[in-house]
Amino acid sequence: MTENLSSPPARTGLISIEEMLYVRPQRPFATTRGRGWGGITVDVHRPYFDCCERYPGLDHHLITYCPAGSARLVQQRDGKVHSEMISAGTSLIMPAGCDSFWEGDSGHSVRLRIPPGLIALAAEQLGPRNTRLEIRNVFSVRDPVIERLTQSLVLELDMAAHPAQTLIIDSLSTALGAHLLRKYNAFEARESSRDRSLGQIEIARLTAFIEDNLDQPISLDDLAAIVNVSRFHFSRLFKRTVGVSAIHFVERCRILRAQSLITGTDLPLAEIALTTGFSDQSHFTRRFHRHVGCTPAAYARAQGRRRSARLDRNEPVRNG
């Protein structure tokens, strides 16, 4: 797979598919550019690290799919900031016209650049019920349809040129455009959360995110974005599935981590409090007592670990 790059075009306003090749500091090591294929433009990038990049809006929609590996990435769009470990099988969707900021590491990625006309064509074919069209901003999603279509597009890059490729690429591009219209149109009725629950994979992804970010504030918006539902629907879905509120679950994870650190390390309680996301040791002690039934220092003693007065400075003194 090779690049076919020409001189950079003049840029005005939103960044076009061709201009993006020269705006970004990292060039793709494989691309559909220059092959004469219509529809979606595919750029394949190797991992790179310590990025800090800000871009004005694009004149096209962008899907970034991670085929392998993992990397911590902070994204900022529409006034929202999202931090997550992007792992194999994860996609993100950025609609046209969205300013963006990226910080952290980028793993191996396949970037699908989708002309808005492709989705508008799909909307026309479906009739007047889809006249209103706006692709939603999605920070992270595991979508098996996007995954399979992306894999098929990448496979075509490795194949020898053939007249049938034009038909295949057009079909894959149309299928992906229709899928975005069906599932990610802001004006299309989303799947009702009234009767459904979160799946095992969704719960696993939420738990992994929480465990990876216990030292940071974790909001309902952060968690809802992981499973691609609104904050309001997420709260109901989570409680229906797990049996407790998401906030209670996060705090329980913090307490379980704190118990592990108390019994398995010699870290001061104040440091354990910060490591597990509590504002200070006093707050940590109150919440620990509520969940466990005793203070952190008393818990340590019950587990057979003696702690010095320096470590237990918030533990009340007992006579006798």
PDB file of N, CA and C in Angstrom, residues 126-222:
ATOM      1  N   LEU A 126     -34.197   7.214   0.866  1.00  0.00           N
ATOM      2  CA  LEU A 126     -35.129   6.751   1.885  1.00  0.00           C
ATOM      3  C   LEU A 126     -36.406   7.585   1.930  1.00  0.00           C
ATOM      4  N   GLY A 127     -36.441   8.698   1.201  1.00  0.00           N
ATOM      5  CA  GLY A 127     -37.670   9.456   1.121  1.00  0.00           C
ATOM      6  C   GLY A 127     -37.720  10.644   2.059  1.00  0.00           C
ATOM      7  N   PRO A 128     -38.855  11.360   2.057  1.00  0.00           N
ATOM      8  CA  PRO A 128     -38.973  12.629   2.794  1.00  0.00           C
ATOM      9  C   PRO A 128     -38.873  12.508   4.299  1.00  0.00           C
ATOM     10  N   ARG A 129     -39.050  11.308   4.873  1.00  0.00           N
ATOM     11  CA  ARG A 129     -38.968  11.154   6.327  1.00  0.00           C
ATOM     12  C   ARG A 129     -37.579  11.473   6.852  1.00  0.00           C
ATOM     13  N   ASN A 130     -36.563  11.533   5.971  1.00  0.00           N
ATOM     14  CA  ASN A 130     -35.196  11.798   6.397  1.00  0.00           C
ATOM     15  C   ASN A 130     -34.674  13.128   5.849  1.00  0.00           C
ATOM     16  N   THR A 131     -35.569  14.110   5.680  1.00  0.00           N
ATOM     17  CA  THR A 131     -35.118  15.394   5.140  1.00  0.00           C
ATOM     18  C   THR A 131     -34.235  16.147   6.129  1.00  0.00           C
ATOM     19  N   ARG A 132     -34.425  15.946   7.429  1.00  0.00           N
ATOM     20  CA  ARG A 132     -33.573  16.600   8.427  1.00  0.00           C
ATOM     21  C   ARG A 132     -32.404  15.674   8.729  1.00  0.00           C
ATOM     22  N   LEU A 133     -31.207  16.214   8.617  1.00  0.00           N
ATOM     23  CA  LEU A 133     -30.021  15.369   8.723  1.00  0.00           C
ATOM     24  C   LEU A 133     -28.916  16.083   9.475  1.00  0.00           C
ATOM     25  N   GLU A 134     -28.429  15.456  10.531  1.00  0.00           N
ATOM     26  CA  GLU A 134     -27.277  15.974  11.280  1.00  0.00           C
ATOM     27  C   GLU A 134     -26.577  14.797  11.955  1.00  0.00           C
ATOM     28  N   ILE A 135     -25.355  14.524  11.540  1.00  0.00           N
ATOM     29  CA  ILE A 135     -24.605  13.420  12.137  1.00  0.00           C
ATOM     30  C   ILE A 135     -24.163  13.830  13.535  1.00  0.00           C
ATOM     31  N   ARG A 136     -24.370  12.943  14.507  1.00  0.00           N
ATOM     32  CA  ARG A 136     -24.030  13.242  15.892  1.00  0.00           C
ATOM     33  C   ARG A 136     -22.530  13.098  16.140  1.00  0.00           C
ATOM     34  N   ASN A 137     -22.044  13.871  17.096  1.00  0.00           N
ATOM     35  CA  ASN A 137     -20.660  13.753  17.560  1.00  0.00           C
ATOM     36  C   ASN A 137     -20.579  12.591  18.546  1.00  0.00           C
ATOM     37  N   VAL A 138     -19.720  11.618  18.269  1.00  0.00           N
ATOM     38  CA  VAL A 138     -19.587  10.432  19.119  1.00  0.00           C
ATOM     39  C   VAL A 138     -18.117  10.267  19.484  1.00  0.00           C
ATOM     40  N   PHE A 139     -17.794  10.398  20.766  1.00  0.00           N
ATOM     41  CA  PHE A 139     -16.399  10.313  21.199  1.00  0.00           C
ATOM     42  C   PHE A 139     -15.869   8.884  21.158  1.00  0.00           C
ATOM     43  N   SER A 140     -16.722   7.906  21.391  1.00  0.00           N
ATOM     44  CA  SER A 140     -16.251   6.522  21.436  1.00  0.00           C
ATOM     45  C   SER A 140     -17.438   5.590  21.292  1.00  0.00           C
ATOM     46  N   VAL A 141     -17.310   4.592  20.426  1.00  0.00           N
ATOM     47  CA  VAL A 141     -18.376   3.611  20.264  1.00  0.00           C
ATOM     48  C   VAL A 141     -17.776   2.334  19.689  1.00  0.00           C
ATOM     49  N   ARG A 142     -18.340   1.205  20.080  1.00  0.00           N
ATOM     50  CA  ARG A 142     -17.996  -0.068  19.451  1.00  0.00           C
ATOM     51  C   ARG A 142     -19.175  -0.454  18.569  1.00  0.00           C
ATOM     52  N   ASP A 143     -18.991  -0.287  17.286  1.00  0.00           N
ATOM     53  CA  ASP A 143     -20.065  -0.495  16.318  1.00  0.00           C
ATOM     54  C   ASP A 143     -19.615  -1.591  15.346  1.00  0.00           C
ATOM     55  N   PRO A 144     -20.213  -2.787  15.427  1.00  0.00           N
ATOM     56  CA  PRO A 144     -19.759  -3.890  14.572  1.00  0.00           C
ATOM     57  C   PRO A 144     -19.950  -3.633  13.079  1.00  0.00           C
ATOM     58  N   VAL A 145     -20.934  -2.814  12.704  1.00  0.00           N
ATOM     59  CA  VAL A 145     -21.132  -2.504  11.284  1.00  0.00           C
ATOM     60  C   VAL A 145     -19.989  -1.632  10.774  1.00  0.00           C
ATOM     61  N   ILE A 146     -19.655  -0.578  11.517  1.00  0.00           N
ATOM     62  CA  ILE A 146     -18.512   0.256  11.134  1.00  0.00           C
ATOM     63  C   ILE A 146     -17.246  -0.594  11.073  1.00  0.00           C
ATOM     64  N   GLU A 147     -17.065  -1.469  12.053  1.00  0.00           N
ATOM     65  CA  GLU A 147     -15.865  -2.298  12.101  1.00  0.00           C
ATOM     66  C   GLU A 147     -15.734  -3.170  10.859  1.00  0.00           C
ATOM     67  N   ARG A 148     -16.799  -3.856  10.477  1.00  0.00           N
ATOM     68  CA  ARG A 148     -16.724  -4.777   9.336  1.00  0.00           C
ATOM     69  C   ARG A 148     -16.565  -4.036   8.015  1.00  0.00           C
ATOM     70  N   LEU A 149     -17.273  -2.921   7.854  1.00  0.00           N
ATOM     71  CA  LEU A 149     -17.140  -2.157   6.616  1.00  0.00           C
ATOM     72  C   LEU A 149     -15.745  -1.555   6.491  1.00  0.00           C
ATOM     73  N   THR A 150     -15.191  -1.073   7.614  1.00  0.00           N
ATOM     74  CA  THR A 150     -13.824  -0.530   7.588  1.00  0.00           C
ATOM     75  C   THR A 150     -12.820  -1.611   7.237  1.00  0.00           C
ATOM     76  N   GLN A 151     -12.949  -2.774   7.826  1.00  0.00           N
ATOM     77  CA  GLN A 151     -12.043  -3.885   7.512  1.00  0.00           C
ATOM     78  C   GLN A 151     -12.120  -4.256   6.042  1.00  0.00           C
ATOM     79  N   SER A 152     -13.314  -4.224   5.469  1.00  0.00           N
ATOM     80  CA  SER A 152     -13.469  -4.546   4.053  1.00  0.00           C
ATOM     81  C   SER A 152     -12.794  -3.503   3.171  1.00  0.00           C
ATOM     82  N   LEU A 153     -12.911  -2.228   3.532  1.00  0.00           N
ATOM     83  CA  LEU A 153     -12.253  -1.163   2.771  1.00  0.00           C
ATOM     84  C   LEU A 153     -10.737  -1.305   2.824  1.00  0.00           C
ATOM     85  N   VAL A 154     -10.199  -1.631   4.007  1.00  0.00           N
ATOM     86  CA  VAL A 154      -8.753  -1.787   4.152  1.00  0.00           C
ATOM     87  C   VAL A 154      -8.264  -2.996   3.356  1.00  0.00           C
ATOM     88  N   LEU A 155      -9.044  -4.064   3.338  1.00  0.00           N
ATOM     89  CA  LEU A 155      -8.663  -5.242   2.551  1.00  0.00           C
ATOM     90  C   LEU A 155      -8.537  -4.899   1.064  1.00  0.00           C
ATOM     91  N   GLU A 156      -9.414  -4.040   0.563  1.00  0.00           N
ATOM     92  CA  GLU A 156      -9.345  -3.654  -0.853  1.00  0.00           C
ATOM     93  C   GLU A 156      -8.056  -2.903  -1.165  1.00  0.00           C
ATOM     94  N   LEU A 157      -7.510  -2.190  -0.154  1.00  0.00           N
ATOM     95  CA  LEU A 157      -6.242  -1.488  -0.378  1.00  0.00           C
ATOM     96  C   LEU A 157      -5.104  -2.462  -0.675  1.00  0.00           C
ATOM     97  N   ASP A 158      -5.179  -3.659  -0.142  1.00  0.00           N
ATOM     98  CA  ASP A 158      -4.118  -4.649  -0.327  1.00  0.00           C
ATOM     99  C   ASP A 158      -4.273  -5.467  -1.606  1.00  0.00           C
ATOM    100  N   MET A 159      -5.417  -5.319  -2.275  1.00  0.00           N
ATOM    101  CA  MET A 159      -5.677  -6.141  -3.450  1.00  0.00           C
ATOM    102  C   MET A 159      -5.203  -5.449  -4.720  1.00  0.00           C
ATOM    103  N   ALA A 160      -4.859  -6.249  -5.691  1.00  0.00           N
ATOM    104  CA  ALA A 160      -4.428  -5.714  -6.988  1.00  0.00           C
ATOM    105  C   ALA A 160      -5.579  -4.978  -7.662  1.00  0.00           C
ATOM    106  N   ALA A 161      -5.236  -3.973  -8.447  1.00  0.00           N
ATOM    107  CA  ALA A 161      -6.265  -3.195  -9.135  1.00  0.00           C
ATOM    108  C   ALA A 161      -7.112  -4.097 -10.020  1.00  0.00           C
ATOM    109  N   HIS A 162      -8.417  -3.833 -10.015  1.00  0.00           N
ATOM    110  CA  HIS A 162      -9.351  -4.625 -10.808  1.00  0.00           C
ATOM    111  C   HIS A 162     -10.569  -3.756 -11.110  1.00  0.00           C
ATOM    112  N   PRO A 163     -11.160  -3.897 -12.298  1.00  0.00           N
ATOM    113  CA  PRO A 163     -12.346  -3.082 -12.613  1.00  0.00           C
ATOM    114  C   PRO A 163     -13.482  -3.239 -11.612  1.00  0.00           C
ATOM    115  N   ALA A 164     -13.564  -4.391 -10.944  1.00  0.00           N
ATOM    116  CA  ALA A 164     -14.652  -4.627  -9.989  1.00  0.00           C
ATOM    117  C   ALA A 164     -14.502  -3.790  -8.728  1.00  0.00           C
ATOM    118  N   GLN A 165     -13.274  -3.273  -8.494  1.00  0.00           N
ATOM    119  CA  GLN A 165     -13.066  -2.526  -7.254  1.00  0.00           C
ATOM    120  C   GLN A 165     -13.938  -1.281  -7.172  1.00  0.00           C
ATOM    121  N   THR A 166     -14.166  -0.612  -8.286  1.00  0.00           N
ATOM    122  CA  THR A 166     -14.990   0.594  -8.265  1.00  0.00           C
ATOM    123  C   THR A 166     -16.392   0.285  -7.752  1.00  0.00           C
ATOM    124  N   LEU A 167     -16.955  -0.819  -8.234  1.00  0.00           N
ATOM    125  CA  LEU A 167     -18.282  -1.219  -7.789  1.00  0.00           C
ATOM    126  C   LEU A 167     -18.272  -1.601  -6.311  1.00  0.00           C
ATOM    127  N   ILE A 168     -17.217  -2.320  -5.884  1.00  0.00           N
ATOM    128  CA  ILE A 168     -17.122  -2.751  -4.486  1.00  0.00           C
ATOM    129  C   ILE A 168     -17.004  -1.541  -3.563  1.00  0.00           C
ATOM    130  N   ILE A 169     -16.134  -0.600  -3.898  1.00  0.00           N
ATOM    131  CA  ILE A 169     -15.939   0.585  -3.060  1.00  0.00           C
ATOM    132  C   ILE A 169     -17.199   1.433  -3.015  1.00  0.00           C
ATOM    133  N   ASP A 170     -17.869   1.586  -4.149  1.00  0.00           N
ATOM    134  CA  ASP A 170     -19.123   2.343  -4.152  1.00  0.00           C
ATOM    135  C   ASP A 170     -20.150   1.694  -3.235  1.00  0.00           C
ATOM    136  N   SER A 171     -20.217   0.360  -3.277  1.00  0.00           N
ATOM    137  CA  SER A 171     -21.193  -0.358  -2.448  1.00  0.00           C
ATOM    138  C   SER A 171     -20.868  -0.203  -0.960  1.00  0.00           C
ATOM    139  N   LEU A 172     -19.580  -0.346  -0.598  1.00  0.00           N
ATOM    140  CA  LEU A 172     -19.178  -0.198   0.798  1.00  0.00           C
ATOM    141  C   LEU A 172     -19.422   1.225   1.293  1.00  0.00           C
ATOM    142  N   SER A 173     -19.115   2.211   0.430  1.00  0.00           N
ATOM    143  CA  SER A 173     -19.323   3.609   0.800  1.00  0.00           C
ATOM    144  C   SER A 173     -20.802   3.901   1.018  1.00  0.00           C
ATOM    145  N   THR A 174     -21.638   3.408   0.118  1.00  0.00           N
ATOM    146  CA  THR A 174     -23.082   3.611   0.256  1.00  0.00           C
ATOM    147  C   THR A 174     -23.608   2.951   1.521  1.00  0.00           C
ATOM    148  N   ALA A 175     -23.129   1.742   1.801  1.00  0.00           N
ATOM    149  CA  ALA A 175     -23.569   1.022   3.010  1.00  0.00           C
ATOM    150  C   ALA A 175     -23.187   1.789   4.268  1.00  0.00           C
ATOM    151  N   LEU A 176     -21.972   2.342   4.309  1.00  0.00           N
ATOM    152  CA  LEU A 176     -21.541   3.073   5.497  1.00  0.00           C
ATOM    153  C   LEU A 176     -22.335   4.370   5.653  1.00  0.00           C
ATOM    154  N   GLY A 177     -22.580   5.067   4.530  1.00  0.00           N
ATOM    155  CA  GLY A 177     -23.384   6.285   4.586  1.00  0.00           C
ATOM    156  C   GLY A 177     -24.785   6.011   5.096  1.00  0.00           C
ATOM    157  N   ALA A 178     -25.386   4.925   4.622  1.00  0.00           N
ATOM    158  CA  ALA A 178     -26.732   4.554   5.076  1.00  0.00           C
ATOM    159  C   ALA A 178     -26.728   4.189   6.557  1.00  0.00           C
ATOM    160  N   HIS A 179     -25.663   3.534   7.004  1.00  0.00           N
ATOM    161  CA  HIS A 179     -25.578   3.155   8.414  1.00  0.00           C
ATOM    162  C   HIS A 179     -25.461   4.387   9.302  1.00  0.00           C
ATOM    163  N   LEU A 180     -24.663   5.358   8.900  1.00  0.00           N
ATOM    164  CA  LEU A 180     -24.555   6.604   9.667  1.00  0.00           C
ATOM    165  C   LEU A 180     -25.905   7.300   9.731  1.00  0.00           C
ATOM    166  N   LEU A 181     -26.622   7.300   8.629  1.00  0.00           N
ATOM    167  CA  LEU A 181     -27.942   7.924   8.595  1.00  0.00           C
ATOM    168  C   LEU A 181     -28.907   7.205   9.528  1.00  0.00           C
ATOM    169  N   ARG A 182     -28.844   5.878   9.528  1.00  0.00           N
ATOM    170  CA  ARG A 182     -29.773   5.085  10.337  1.00  0.00           C
ATOM    171  C   ARG A 182     -29.490   5.218  11.833  1.00  0.00           C
ATOM    172  N   LYS A 183     -28.211   5.188  12.214  1.00  0.00           N
ATOM    173  CA  LYS A 183     -27.884   5.088  13.641  1.00  0.00           C
ATOM    174  C   LYS A 183     -27.387   6.385  14.264  1.00  0.00           C
ATOM    175  N   TYR A 184     -26.835   7.313  13.472  1.00  0.00           N
ATOM    176  CA  TYR A 184     -26.185   8.485  14.062  1.00  0.00           C
ATOM    177  C   TYR A 184     -26.763   9.815  13.580  1.00  0.00           C
ATOM    178  N   ASN A 185     -27.957   9.783  13.026  1.00  0.00           N
ATOM    179  CA  ASN A 185     -28.635  11.018  12.658  1.00  0.00           C
ATOM    180  C   ASN A 185     -29.303  11.597  13.902  1.00  0.00           C
ATOM    181  N   ALA A 186     -28.940  12.834  14.242  1.00  0.00           N
ATOM    182  CA  ALA A 186     -29.471  13.445  15.467  1.00  0.00           C
ATOM    183  C   ALA A 186     -30.978  13.611  15.411  1.00  0.00           C
ATOM    184  N   PHE A 187     -31.565  13.650  14.200  1.00  0.00           N
ATOM    185  CA  PHE A 187     -33.005  13.859  14.070  1.00  0.00           C
ATOM    186  C   PHE A 187     -33.771  12.550  13.890  1.00  0.00           C
ATOM    187  N   GLU A 188     -33.055  11.448  13.853  1.00  0.00           N
ATOM    188  CA  GLU A 188     -33.702  10.142  13.752  1.00  0.00           C
ATOM    189  C   GLU A 188     -33.983   9.639  15.157  1.00  0.00           C
ATOM    190  N   ALA A 189     -35.115   8.994  15.370  1.00  0.00           N
ATOM    191  CA  ALA A 189     -35.444   8.439  16.682  1.00  0.00           C
ATOM    192  C   ALA A 189     -34.407   7.404  17.067  1.00  0.00           C
ATOM    193  N   ARG A 190     -33.773   7.588  18.227  1.00  0.00           N
ATOM    194  CA  ARG A 190     -32.779   6.637  18.687  1.00  0.00           C
ATOM    195  C   ARG A 190     -33.455   5.413  19.286  1.00  0.00           C
ATOM    196  N   GLU A 191     -32.699   4.386  19.428  1.00  0.00           N
ATOM    197  CA  GLU A 191     -33.216   3.172  20.048  1.00  0.00           C
ATOM    198  C   GLU A 191     -33.738   3.494  21.445  1.00  0.00           C
ATOM    199  N   SER A 192     -34.969   3.076  21.701  1.00  0.00           N
ATOM    200  CA  SER A 192     -35.570   3.348  23.006  1.00  0.00           C
ATOM    201  C   SER A 192     -34.841   2.581  24.082  1.00  0.00           C
ATOM    202  N   SER A 193     -34.585   3.276  25.199  1.00  0.00           N
ATOM    203  CA  SER A 193     -33.922   2.617  26.319  1.00  0.00           C
ATOM    204  C   SER A 193     -34.931   2.114  27.349  1.00  0.00           C
ATOM    205  N   ARG A 194     -36.245   2.257  27.028  1.00  0.00           N
ATOM    206  CA  ARG A 194     -37.269   1.925  28.010  1.00  0.00           C
ATOM    207  C   ARG A 194     -37.228   0.453  28.400  1.00  0.00           C
ATOM    208  N   ASP A 195     -37.017  -0.421  27.402  1.00  0.00           N
ATOM    209  CA  ASP A 195     -37.107  -1.845  27.667  1.00  0.00           C
ATOM    210  C   ASP A 195     -35.764  -2.572  27.598  1.00  0.00           C
ATOM    211  N   ARG A 196     -34.714  -1.865  27.287  1.00  0.00           N
ATOM    212  CA  ARG A 196     -33.437  -2.559  27.138  1.00  0.00           C
ATOM    213  C   ARG A 196     -32.541  -2.334  28.338  1.00  0.00           C
ATOM    214  N   SER A 197     -31.543  -3.162  28.448  1.00  0.00           N
ATOM    215  CA  SER A 197     -30.535  -3.020  29.491  1.00  0.00           C
ATOM    216  C   SER A 197     -29.169  -2.950  28.831  1.00  0.00           C
ATOM    217  N   LEU A 198     -28.171  -2.553  29.593  1.00  0.00           N
ATOM    218  CA  LEU A 198     -26.810  -2.539  29.083  1.00  0.00           C
ATOM    219  C   LEU A 198     -26.307  -3.966  28.922  1.00  0.00           C
ATOM    220  N   GLY A 199     -25.573  -4.221  27.850  1.00  0.00           N
ATOM    221  CA  GLY A 199     -25.029  -5.546  27.607  1.00  0.00           C
ATOM    222  C   GLY A 199     -23.752  -5.789  28.395  1.00  0.00           C
ATOM    223  N   GLN A 200     -23.311  -7.037  28.399  1.00  0.00           N
ATOM    224  CA  GLN A 200     -22.100  -7.395  29.146  1.00  0.00           C
ATOM    225  C   GLN A 200     -20.884  -6.652  28.630  1.00  0.00           C
ATOM    226  N   ILE A 201     -20.779  -6.487  27.318  1.00  0.00           N
ATOM    227  CA  ILE A 201     -19.631  -5.776  26.744  1.00  0.00           C
ATOM    228  C   ILE A 201     -19.666  -4.308  27.163  1.00  0.00           C
ATOM    229  N   GLU A 202     -20.851  -3.701  27.170  1.00  0.00           N
ATOM    230  CA  GLU A 202     -20.970  -2.298  27.585  1.00  0.00           C
ATOM    231  C   GLU A 202     -20.590  -2.138  29.056  1.00  0.00           C
ATOM    232  N   ILE A 203     -21.054  -3.059  29.901  1.00  0.00           N
ATOM    233  CA  ILE A 203     -20.702  -2.990  31.315  1.00  0.00           C
ATOM    234  C   ILE A 203     -19.195  -3.161  31.491  1.00  0.00           C
ATOM    235  N   ALA A 204     -18.589  -4.069  30.718  1.00  0.00           N
ATOM    236  CA  ALA A 204     -17.143  -4.283  30.809  1.00  0.00           C
ATOM    237  C   ALA A 204     -16.386  -3.025  30.400  1.00  0.00           C
ATOM    238  N   ARG A 205     -16.841  -2.343  29.359  1.00  0.00           N
ATOM    239  CA  ARG A 205     -16.175  -1.124  28.907  1.00  0.00           C
ATOM    240  C   ARG A 205     -16.324  -0.010  29.939  1.00  0.00           C
ATOM    241  N   LEU A 206     -17.512   0.101  30.521  1.00  0.00           N
ATOM    242  CA  LEU A 206     -17.729   1.112  31.558  1.00  0.00           C
ATOM    243  C   LEU A 206     -16.849   0.845  32.773  1.00  0.00           C
ATOM    244  N   THR A 207     -16.792  -0.422  33.192  1.00  0.00           N
ATOM    245  CA  THR A 207     -15.984  -0.777  34.360  1.00  0.00           C
ATOM    246  C   THR A 207     -14.508  -0.500  34.108  1.00  0.00           C
ATOM    247  N   ALA A 208     -14.039  -0.854  32.888  1.00  0.00           N
ATOM    248  CA  ALA A 208     -12.633  -0.613  32.550  1.00  0.00           C
ATOM    249  C   ALA A 208     -12.319   0.883  32.575  1.00  0.00           C
ATOM    250  N   PHE A 209     -13.238   1.695  32.031  1.00  0.00           N
ATOM    251  CA  PHE A 209     -13.024   3.148  32.035  1.00  0.00           C
ATOM    252  C   PHE A 209     -12.957   3.675  33.467  1.00  0.00           C
ATOM    253  N   ILE A 210     -13.876   3.217  34.309  1.00  0.00           N
ATOM    254  CA  ILE A 210     -13.897   3.666  35.705  1.00  0.00           C
ATOM    255  C   ILE A 210     -12.606   3.267  36.411  1.00  0.00           C
ATOM    256  N   GLU A 211     -12.197   2.017  36.256  1.00  0.00           N
ATOM    257  CA  GLU A 211     -10.986   1.530  36.917  1.00  0.00           C
ATOM    258  C   GLU A 211      -9.745   2.281  36.446  1.00  0.00           C
ATOM    259  N   ASP A 212      -9.732   2.685  35.185  1.00  0.00           N
ATOM    260  CA  ASP A 212      -8.574   3.409  34.644  1.00  0.00           C
ATOM    261  C   ASP A 212      -8.540   4.875  35.063  1.00  0.00           C
ATOM    262  N   ASN A 213      -9.666   5.380  35.605  1.00  0.00           N
ATOM    263  CA  ASN A 213      -9.751   6.811  35.892  1.00  0.00           C
ATOM    264  C   ASN A 213     -10.187   7.108  37.322  1.00  0.00           C
ATOM    265  N   LEU A 214      -9.903   6.193  38.246  1.00  0.00           N
ATOM    266  CA  LEU A 214     -10.342   6.384  39.627  1.00  0.00           C
ATOM    267  C   LEU A 214      -9.710   7.603  40.289  1.00  0.00           C
ATOM    268  N   ASP A 215      -8.569   8.040  39.799  1.00  0.00           N
ATOM    269  CA  ASP A 215      -7.922   9.214  40.393  1.00  0.00           C
ATOM    270  C   ASP A 215      -8.428  10.516  39.795  1.00  0.00           C
ATOM    271  N   GLN A 216      -9.407  10.435  38.885  1.00  0.00           N
ATOM    272  CA  GLN A 216      -9.931  11.619  38.211  1.00  0.00           C
ATOM    273  C   GLN A 216     -11.433  11.745  38.472  1.00  0.00           C
ATOM    274  N   PRO A 217     -11.986  12.960  38.329  1.00  0.00           N
ATOM    275  CA  PRO A 217     -13.452  13.088  38.375  1.00  0.00           C
ATOM    276  C   PRO A 217     -14.072  12.290  37.227  1.00  0.00           C
ATOM    277  N   ILE A 218     -15.133  11.562  37.497  1.00  0.00           N
ATOM    278  CA  ILE A 218     -15.839  10.778  36.484  1.00  0.00           C
ATOM    279  C   ILE A 218     -17.291  11.247  36.481  1.00  0.00           C
ATOM    280  N   SER A 219     -17.738  11.806  35.371  1.00  0.00           N
ATOM    281  CA  SER A 219     -19.094  12.356  35.300  1.00  0.00           C
ATOM    282  C   SER A 219     -20.033  11.394  34.586  1.00  0.00           C
ATOM    283  N   LEU A 220     -21.324  11.634  34.748  1.00  0.00           N
ATOM    284  CA  LEU A 220     -22.319  10.844  34.023  1.00  0.00           C
ATOM    285  C   LEU A 220     -22.178  11.055  32.521  1.00  0.00           C
ATOM    286  N   ASP A 221     -21.793  12.267  32.103  1.00  0.00           N
ATOM    287  CA  ASP A 221     -21.576  12.522  30.679  1.00  0.00           C
ATOM    288  C   ASP A 221     -20.460  11.640  30.131  1.00  0.00           C
ATOM    289  N   ASP A 222     -19.384  11.487  30.904  1.00  0.00           N
ATOM    290  CA  ASP A 222     -18.272  10.629  30.480  1.00  0.00           C
ATOM    291  C   ASP A 222     -18.756   9.200  30.263  1.00  0.00           C
TER     292      ASP A 222
END
